Coordinates of C-alpha atoms in Angstrom, one line a residue:
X2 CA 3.4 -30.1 -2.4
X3 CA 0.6 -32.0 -0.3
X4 CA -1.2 -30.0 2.3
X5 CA -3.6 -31.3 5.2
X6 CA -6.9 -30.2 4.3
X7 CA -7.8 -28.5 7.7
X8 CA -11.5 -28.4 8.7
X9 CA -14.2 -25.8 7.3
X10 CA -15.3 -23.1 9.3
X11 CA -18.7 -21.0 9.3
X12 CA -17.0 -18.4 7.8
X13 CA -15.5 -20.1 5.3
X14 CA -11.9 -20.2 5.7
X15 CA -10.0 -23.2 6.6
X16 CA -8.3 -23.4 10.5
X17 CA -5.0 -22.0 9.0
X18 CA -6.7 -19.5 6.7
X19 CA -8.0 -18.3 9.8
X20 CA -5.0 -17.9 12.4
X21 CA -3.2 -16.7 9.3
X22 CA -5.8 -13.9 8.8
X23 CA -5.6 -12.9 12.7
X24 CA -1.6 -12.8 12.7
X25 CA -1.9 -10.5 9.4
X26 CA -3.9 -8.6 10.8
X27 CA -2.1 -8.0 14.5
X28 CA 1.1 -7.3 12.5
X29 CA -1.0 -5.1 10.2
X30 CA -2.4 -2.9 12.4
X31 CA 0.7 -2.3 14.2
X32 CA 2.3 -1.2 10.5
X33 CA -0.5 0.9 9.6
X34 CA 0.6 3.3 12.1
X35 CA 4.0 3.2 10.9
X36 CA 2.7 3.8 7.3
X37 CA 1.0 6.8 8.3
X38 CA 4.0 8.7 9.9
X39 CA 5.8 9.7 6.5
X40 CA 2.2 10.1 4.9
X41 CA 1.4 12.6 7.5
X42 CA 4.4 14.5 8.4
X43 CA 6.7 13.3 5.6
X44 CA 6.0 16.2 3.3
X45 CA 6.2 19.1 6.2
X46 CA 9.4 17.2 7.1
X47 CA 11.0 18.0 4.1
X48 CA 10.1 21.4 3.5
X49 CA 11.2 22.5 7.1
X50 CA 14.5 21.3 6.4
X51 CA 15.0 21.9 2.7
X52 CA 12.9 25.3 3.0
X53 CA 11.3 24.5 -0.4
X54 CA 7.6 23.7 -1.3
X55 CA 8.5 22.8 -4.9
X56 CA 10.4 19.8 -2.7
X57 CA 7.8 18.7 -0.5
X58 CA 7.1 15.9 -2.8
X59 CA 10.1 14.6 -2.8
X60 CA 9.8 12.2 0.4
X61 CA 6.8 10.8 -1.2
X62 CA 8.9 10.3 -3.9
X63 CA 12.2 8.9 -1.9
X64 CA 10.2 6.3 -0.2
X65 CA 8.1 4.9 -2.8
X66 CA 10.9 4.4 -5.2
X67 CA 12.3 2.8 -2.0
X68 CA 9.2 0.5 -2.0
X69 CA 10.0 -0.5 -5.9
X70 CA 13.2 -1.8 -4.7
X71 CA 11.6 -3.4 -1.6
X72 CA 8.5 -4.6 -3.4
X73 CA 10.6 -6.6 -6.0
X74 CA 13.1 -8.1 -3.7
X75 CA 10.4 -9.1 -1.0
X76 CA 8.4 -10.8 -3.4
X77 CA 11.5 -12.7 -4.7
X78 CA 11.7 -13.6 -0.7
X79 CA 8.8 -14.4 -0.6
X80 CA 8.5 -16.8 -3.1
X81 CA 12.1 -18.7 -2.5
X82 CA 12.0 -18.5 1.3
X83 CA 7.9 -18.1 1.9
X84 CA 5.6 -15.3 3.5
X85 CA 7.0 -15.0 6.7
X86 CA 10.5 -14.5 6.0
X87 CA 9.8 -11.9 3.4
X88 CA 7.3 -9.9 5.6
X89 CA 9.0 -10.1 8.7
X90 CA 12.2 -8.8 6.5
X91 CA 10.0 -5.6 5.3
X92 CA 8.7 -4.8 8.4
X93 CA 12.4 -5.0 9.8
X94 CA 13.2 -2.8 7.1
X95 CA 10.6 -0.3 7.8
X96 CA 12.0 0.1 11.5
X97 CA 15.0 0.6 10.5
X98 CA 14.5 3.4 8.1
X99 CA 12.1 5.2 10.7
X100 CA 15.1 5.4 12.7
X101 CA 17.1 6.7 10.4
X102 CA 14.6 9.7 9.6
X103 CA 14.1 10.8 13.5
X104 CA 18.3 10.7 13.3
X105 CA 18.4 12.9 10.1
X106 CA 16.0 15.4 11.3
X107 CA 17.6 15.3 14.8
X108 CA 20.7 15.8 13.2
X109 CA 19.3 18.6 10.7
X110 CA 20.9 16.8 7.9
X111 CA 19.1 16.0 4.8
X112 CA 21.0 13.7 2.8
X113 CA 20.4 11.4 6.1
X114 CA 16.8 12.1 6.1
X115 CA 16.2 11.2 2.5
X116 CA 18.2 7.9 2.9
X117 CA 16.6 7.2 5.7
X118 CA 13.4 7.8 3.3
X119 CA 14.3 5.0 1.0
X120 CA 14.9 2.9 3.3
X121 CA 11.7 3.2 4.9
X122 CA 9.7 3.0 2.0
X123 CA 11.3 -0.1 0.9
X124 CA 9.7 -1.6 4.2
X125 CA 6.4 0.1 4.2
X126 CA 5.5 -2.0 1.2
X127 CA 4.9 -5.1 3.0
X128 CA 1.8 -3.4 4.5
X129 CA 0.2 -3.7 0.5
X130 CA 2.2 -7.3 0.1
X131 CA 0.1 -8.9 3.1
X132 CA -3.2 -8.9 0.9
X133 CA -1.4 -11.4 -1.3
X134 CA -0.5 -13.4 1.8
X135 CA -4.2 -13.4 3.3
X136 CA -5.3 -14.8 -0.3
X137 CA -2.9 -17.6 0.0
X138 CA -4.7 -20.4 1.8
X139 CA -8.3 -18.9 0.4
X140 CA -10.5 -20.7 -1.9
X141 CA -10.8 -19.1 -5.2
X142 CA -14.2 -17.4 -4.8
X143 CA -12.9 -15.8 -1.3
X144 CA -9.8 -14.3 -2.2
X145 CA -11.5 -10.7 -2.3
X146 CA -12.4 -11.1 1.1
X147 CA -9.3 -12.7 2.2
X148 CA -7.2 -10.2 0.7
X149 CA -9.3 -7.6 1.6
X150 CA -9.3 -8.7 5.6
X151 CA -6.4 -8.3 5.5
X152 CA -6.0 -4.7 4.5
X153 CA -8.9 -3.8 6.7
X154 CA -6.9 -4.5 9.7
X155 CA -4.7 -1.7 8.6
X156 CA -6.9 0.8 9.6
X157 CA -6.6 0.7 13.2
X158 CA -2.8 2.1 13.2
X159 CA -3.5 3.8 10.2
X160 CA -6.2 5.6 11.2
X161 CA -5.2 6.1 15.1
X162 CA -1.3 6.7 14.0
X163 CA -1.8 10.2 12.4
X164 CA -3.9 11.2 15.4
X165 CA -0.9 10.7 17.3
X166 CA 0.9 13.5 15.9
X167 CA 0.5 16.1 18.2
X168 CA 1.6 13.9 21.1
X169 CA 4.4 12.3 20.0
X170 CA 6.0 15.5 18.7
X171 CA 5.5 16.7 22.2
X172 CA 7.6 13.4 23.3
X173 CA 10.2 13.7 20.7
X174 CA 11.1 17.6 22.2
X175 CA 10.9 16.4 25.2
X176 CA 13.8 14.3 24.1
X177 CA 15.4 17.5 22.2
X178 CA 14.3 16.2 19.2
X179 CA 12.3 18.0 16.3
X180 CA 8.7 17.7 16.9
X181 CA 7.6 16.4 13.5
X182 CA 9.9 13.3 14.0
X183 CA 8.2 12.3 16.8
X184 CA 5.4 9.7 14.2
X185 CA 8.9 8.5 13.3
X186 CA 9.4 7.1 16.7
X187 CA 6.2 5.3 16.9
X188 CA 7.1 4.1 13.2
X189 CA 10.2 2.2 14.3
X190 CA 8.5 0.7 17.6
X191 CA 5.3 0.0 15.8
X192 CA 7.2 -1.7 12.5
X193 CA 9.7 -3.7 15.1
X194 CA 6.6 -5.2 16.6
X195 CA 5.1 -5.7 13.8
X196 CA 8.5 -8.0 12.4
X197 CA 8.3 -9.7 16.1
X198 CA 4.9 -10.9 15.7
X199 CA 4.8 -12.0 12.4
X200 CA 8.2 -14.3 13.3
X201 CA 7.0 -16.4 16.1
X202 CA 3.3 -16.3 15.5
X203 CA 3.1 -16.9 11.6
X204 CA 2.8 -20.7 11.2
X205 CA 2.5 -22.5 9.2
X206 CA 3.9 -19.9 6.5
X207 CA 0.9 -19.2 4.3
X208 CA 3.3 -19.8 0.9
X209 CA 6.2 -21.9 2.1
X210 CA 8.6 -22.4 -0.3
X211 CA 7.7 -24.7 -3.7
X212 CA 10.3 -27.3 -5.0
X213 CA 11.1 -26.1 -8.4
X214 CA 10.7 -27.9 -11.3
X215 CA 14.1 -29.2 -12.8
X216 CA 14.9 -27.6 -16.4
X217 CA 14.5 -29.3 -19.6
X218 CA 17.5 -30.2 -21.6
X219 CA 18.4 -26.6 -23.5
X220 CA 16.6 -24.7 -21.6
X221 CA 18.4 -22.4 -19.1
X222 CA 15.5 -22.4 -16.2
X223 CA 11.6 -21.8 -16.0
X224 CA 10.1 -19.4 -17.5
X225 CA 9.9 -15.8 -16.5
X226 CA 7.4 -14.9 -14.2
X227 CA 3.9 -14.0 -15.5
X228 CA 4.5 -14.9 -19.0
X229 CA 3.6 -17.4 -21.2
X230 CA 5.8 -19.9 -23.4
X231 CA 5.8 -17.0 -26.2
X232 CA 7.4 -14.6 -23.3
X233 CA 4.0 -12.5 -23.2
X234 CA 2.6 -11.6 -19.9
X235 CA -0.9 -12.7 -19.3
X236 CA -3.3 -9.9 -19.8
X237 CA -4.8 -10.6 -17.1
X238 CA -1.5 -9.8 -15.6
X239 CA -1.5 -6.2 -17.5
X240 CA -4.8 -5.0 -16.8
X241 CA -4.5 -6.2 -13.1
X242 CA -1.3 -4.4 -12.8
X243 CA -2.0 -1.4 -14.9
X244 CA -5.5 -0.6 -13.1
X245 CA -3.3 -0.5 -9.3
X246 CA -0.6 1.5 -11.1
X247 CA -2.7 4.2 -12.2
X248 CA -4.7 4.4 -9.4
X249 CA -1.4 4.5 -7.3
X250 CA -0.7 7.4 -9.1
X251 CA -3.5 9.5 -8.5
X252 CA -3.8 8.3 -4.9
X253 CA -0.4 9.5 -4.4
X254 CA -0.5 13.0 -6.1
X255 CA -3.2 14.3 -4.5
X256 CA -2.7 12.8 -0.8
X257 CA 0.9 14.2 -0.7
X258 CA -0.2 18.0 -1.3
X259 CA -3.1 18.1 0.6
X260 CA -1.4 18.7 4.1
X261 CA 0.7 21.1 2.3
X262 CA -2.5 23.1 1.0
X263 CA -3.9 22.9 4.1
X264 CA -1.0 24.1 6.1
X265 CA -0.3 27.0 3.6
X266 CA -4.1 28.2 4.4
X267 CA -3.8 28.2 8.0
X268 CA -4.6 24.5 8.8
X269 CA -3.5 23.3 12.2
X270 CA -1.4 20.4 12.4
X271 CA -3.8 18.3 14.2
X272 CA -6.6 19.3 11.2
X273 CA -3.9 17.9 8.7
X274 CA -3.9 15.2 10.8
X275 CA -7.5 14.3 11.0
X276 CA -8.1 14.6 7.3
X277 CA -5.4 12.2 6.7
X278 CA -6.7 10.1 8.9
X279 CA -9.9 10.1 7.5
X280 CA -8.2 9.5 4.3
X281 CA -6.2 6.3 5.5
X282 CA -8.9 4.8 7.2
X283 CA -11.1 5.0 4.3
X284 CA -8.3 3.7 1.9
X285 CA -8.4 0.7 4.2
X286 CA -11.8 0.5 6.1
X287 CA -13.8 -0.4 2.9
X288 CA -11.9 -3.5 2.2
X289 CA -14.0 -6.4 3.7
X290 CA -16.6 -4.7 1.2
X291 CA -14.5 -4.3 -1.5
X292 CA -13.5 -7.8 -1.6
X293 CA -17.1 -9.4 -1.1
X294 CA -18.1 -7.0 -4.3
X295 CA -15.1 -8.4 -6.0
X296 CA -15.6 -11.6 -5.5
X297 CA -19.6 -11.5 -6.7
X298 CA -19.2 -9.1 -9.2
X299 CA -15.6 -9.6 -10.4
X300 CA -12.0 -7.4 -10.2
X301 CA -12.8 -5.6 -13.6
X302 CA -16.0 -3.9 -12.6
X303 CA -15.0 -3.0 -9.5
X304 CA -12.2 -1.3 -10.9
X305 CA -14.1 0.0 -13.3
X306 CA -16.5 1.7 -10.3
X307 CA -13.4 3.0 -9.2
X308 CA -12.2 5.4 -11.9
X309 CA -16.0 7.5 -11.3
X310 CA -14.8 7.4 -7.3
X311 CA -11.6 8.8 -7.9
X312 CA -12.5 11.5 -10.6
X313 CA -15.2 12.6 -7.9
X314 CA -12.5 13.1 -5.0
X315 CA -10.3 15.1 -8.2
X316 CA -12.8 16.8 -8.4
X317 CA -14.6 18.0 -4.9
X318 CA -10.9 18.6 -3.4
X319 CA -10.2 21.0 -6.2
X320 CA -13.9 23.2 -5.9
X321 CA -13.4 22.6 -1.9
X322 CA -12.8 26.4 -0.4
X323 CA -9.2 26.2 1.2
X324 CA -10.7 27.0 4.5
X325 CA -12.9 24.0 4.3
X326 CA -11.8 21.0 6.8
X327 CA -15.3 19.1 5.8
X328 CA -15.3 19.7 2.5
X329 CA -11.5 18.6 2.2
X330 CA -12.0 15.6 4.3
X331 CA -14.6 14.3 2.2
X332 CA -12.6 14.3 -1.2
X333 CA -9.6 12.8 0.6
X334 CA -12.1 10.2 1.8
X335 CA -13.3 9.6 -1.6
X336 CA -9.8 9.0 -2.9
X337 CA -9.1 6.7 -0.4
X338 CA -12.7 4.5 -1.0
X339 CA -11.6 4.9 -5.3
X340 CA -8.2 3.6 -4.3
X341 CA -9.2 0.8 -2.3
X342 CA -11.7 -0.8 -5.2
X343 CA -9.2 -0.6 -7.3
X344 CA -6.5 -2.4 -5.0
X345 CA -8.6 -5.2 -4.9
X346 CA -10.3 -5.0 -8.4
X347 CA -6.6 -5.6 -9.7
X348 CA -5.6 -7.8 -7.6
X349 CA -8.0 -10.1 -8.3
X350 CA -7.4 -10.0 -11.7
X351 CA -4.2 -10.3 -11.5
X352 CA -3.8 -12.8 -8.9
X353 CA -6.7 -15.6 -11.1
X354 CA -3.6 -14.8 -14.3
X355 CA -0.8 -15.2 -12.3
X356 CA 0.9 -18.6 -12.6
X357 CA 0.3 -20.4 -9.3
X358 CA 4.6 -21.2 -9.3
X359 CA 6.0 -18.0 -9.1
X360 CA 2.5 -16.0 -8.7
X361 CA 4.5 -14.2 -5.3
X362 CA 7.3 -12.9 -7.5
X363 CA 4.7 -11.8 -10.1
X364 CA 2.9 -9.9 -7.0
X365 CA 6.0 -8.3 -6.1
X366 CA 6.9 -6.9 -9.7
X367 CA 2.9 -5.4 -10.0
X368 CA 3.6 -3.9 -6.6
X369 CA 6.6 -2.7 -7.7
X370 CA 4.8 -0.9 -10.9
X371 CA 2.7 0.5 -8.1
X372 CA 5.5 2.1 -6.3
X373 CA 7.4 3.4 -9.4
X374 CA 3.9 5.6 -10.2
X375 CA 3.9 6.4 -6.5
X376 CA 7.4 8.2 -6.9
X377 CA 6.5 9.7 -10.5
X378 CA 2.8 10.9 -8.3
X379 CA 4.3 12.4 -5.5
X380 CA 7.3 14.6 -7.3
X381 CA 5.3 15.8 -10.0
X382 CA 2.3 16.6 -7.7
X383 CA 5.3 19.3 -6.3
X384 CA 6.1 20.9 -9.2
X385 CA 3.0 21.0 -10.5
X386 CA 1.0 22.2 -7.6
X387 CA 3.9 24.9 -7.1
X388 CA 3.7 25.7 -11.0
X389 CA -0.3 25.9 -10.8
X390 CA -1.5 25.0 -7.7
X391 CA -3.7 22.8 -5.9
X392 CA -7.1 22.9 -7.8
X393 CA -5.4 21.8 -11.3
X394 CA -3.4 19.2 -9.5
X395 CA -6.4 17.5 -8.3
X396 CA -8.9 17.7 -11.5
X397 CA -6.0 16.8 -13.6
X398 CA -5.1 13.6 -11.4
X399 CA -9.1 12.7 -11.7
X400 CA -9.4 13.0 -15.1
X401 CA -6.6 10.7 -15.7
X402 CA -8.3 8.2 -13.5
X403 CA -11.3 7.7 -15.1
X404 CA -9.9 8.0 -19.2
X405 CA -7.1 5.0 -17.6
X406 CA -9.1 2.9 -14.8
X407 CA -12.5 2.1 -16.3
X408 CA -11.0 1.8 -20.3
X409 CA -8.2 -0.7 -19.0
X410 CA -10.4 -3.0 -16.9
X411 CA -13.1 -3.4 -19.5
X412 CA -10.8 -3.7 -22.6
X413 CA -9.3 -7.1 -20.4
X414 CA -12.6 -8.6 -21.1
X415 CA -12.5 -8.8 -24.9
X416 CA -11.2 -11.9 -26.2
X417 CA -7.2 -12.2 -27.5

């Protein structure tokens, strides 16, 4: 497929690298505050209706195994249709689901509410698939910074949307409506928005759809995706992919118990709030950094600086007196700066292995990976922070950060 090379810009980026990057990021920031409703109140949700601490995990849970299904299937999109159909879908998705939470907690029913979950979470995804799409149109040596534009325009929403808490649970009893639903209502506006934009202003698609290649007499089709003729995945594939699944993992563990902690010492709701937005934003807010480290320094040692970052935030939230907001707020914010390298660490090296025909669909499956640990992080992090409680939950996650993370990015660089 020929393109029209567009003209160079100071900053790099081609004309449609750059009106791609602003759409992104419009849509983005409008989804970030979506994102952070279940991160926020999810957890609190669930234990107010299932009466169980040992189950708070279990939204975290619901809606990232939700995002497995979503992540797989919109990269598939993706890669048949192109970037805007596949986004726009997710975001769609997302709305819908949102909706279907405020209606299950309205209607005090949780099989509803955990539906509902799934469905959202197999939306929310697209707000991690974008990075891929701001890559698409970049030059090689600016992919960490396209990428990671794209997930610094998160932050906005993300950071402002957990703020928001306290307000919109006043608007949703207004309505006679639970108040922790209310970041559920500004989930489904903000993630309908979010869809509109990214339909009638995303042109020309970032990865319209390739012609595929016709088979070869006896063979049934091409070959899968990320593998090689022997059937192997690239390792570059595998360490990419293993580095964001663990730290997905860790991420996830510690983030969903921390407003439970909090609230079971006497935390407001509005302190939870501003310590996970603190954390979102700094999950996010790093990323024109990360990138521009990535791209001069390389995926695999910027992942590798990312297993020290997340043992430290293991680490400081589990020493942190329960009665410190500061001290709480600053491991949450290292987690989310230990995350972030690592997003972009491997997905860098994963996007340089991916084949170039069906690299979207290989995207999809790593994000997928990403969400499965997700789920397996935040429903043990219930069990075993009810079993043992906070301060094991976090060294534990830590340590298994920095024995995975750092080992995995630097074996890739030993020769098959």
């Amino acid at each position: 497929m020929t393109r029209t090379a567009p003209s160079a810009t100071t900053a790099g980026f081609s004309r449609d690298q750059r009106r791609t990057l602003t759409v992104l990021g419009i849509s983005q920031a409008l989804g970030g505050a979506g994102m952070a409703a279940g991160i926020t109140v999810g957890a609190l949700l669930a234990q107010d209706l299932l009466g169980s601490t040992s189950l708070a995990g279990l939204p975290a849970a619901l809606y990232t195994v939700g995002a497995a299904f979503g992540a797989a299937v919109l990269g598939r999109v993706s890669q048949r249709f192109g970037r805007r159909p596949g986004l726009a879908l997710g975001n769609g998705i997302a709305a819908l689901g949102s909706a279907g939470v405020v209606a299950g907690a309205a209607a005090r029913w949780p099989v509803l509410l955990l539906a509902a979950l799934v469905v959202y979470g197999a939306g929310t995804v697209t707000g991690l698939l974008a990075r891929y799409a701001g890559a698409d149109l970049a030059p090689p040596d600016r992919r960490g910074r396209a990428a990671g534009t794209v997930l610094f325009a998160m932050t906005l929403g993300a950071v402002v949307g957990p703020n928001l808490t306290g307000p919109t649970g006043e608007l949703a009893a207004t309505w006679g409506l639970p108040p922790l639903s209310g970041p559920f209502l500004l989930a489904a506006v903000a993630y309908a928005a979010a869809a509109l934009v990214l339909v009638v202003w995303l042109r020309p698609d970032p990865l319209p759809p390739a012609p595929q290649p016709p088979a070869r007499p006896g063979e049934s089709g091409s070959a899968p995706s990320g593998a090689h003729r022997t059937g192997r995945p690239a390792p570059g594939v595998v360490t990419g992919a293993t580095v964001m699944i663990t730290a997905q993992l860790v991420m996830i563990a510690v983030m969903t118990m921390t407003p439970v902690h909090m609230a079971g010492h006497g935390h407001t709701t509005q302190a939870v709030g501003l310590v996970i937005a603190l954390h979102v934003g700094a999950m996010f807010l790093p990323s024109p950094l990360s990138g521009l480290l990535t791209d001069r320094f390389g995926g695999r040692r910027v992942a590798t600086a990312a297993g020290a970052l997340l043992l430290s935030a293991g680490l400081l939230a589990g020493l942190a007196p329960p009665a410190s907001t500061p001290l709480l707020a600053c491991a949450l914010v290292l987690l989310g700066v230990g995350w972030n390298l690592a997003l972009l660490g491997g997905t860098a090296v994963l996007t340089d292995a991916a084949p170039a025909g069906n690299r979207a669909a290989v995207q999809g499956l790593a994000d997928t990976g990403m969400a499965v640990a997700g789920a397996t992080g935040g429903m043990v992090s219930g069990l075993v922070m009810g079993g043992s409680g906070y301060p094991v939950l976090t060294a534990a996650a830590g340590a298994l950060a920095l024995a995975v993370v750092p080992a995995v990015a630097m074996s890739g660089r030993r020769p098959a």
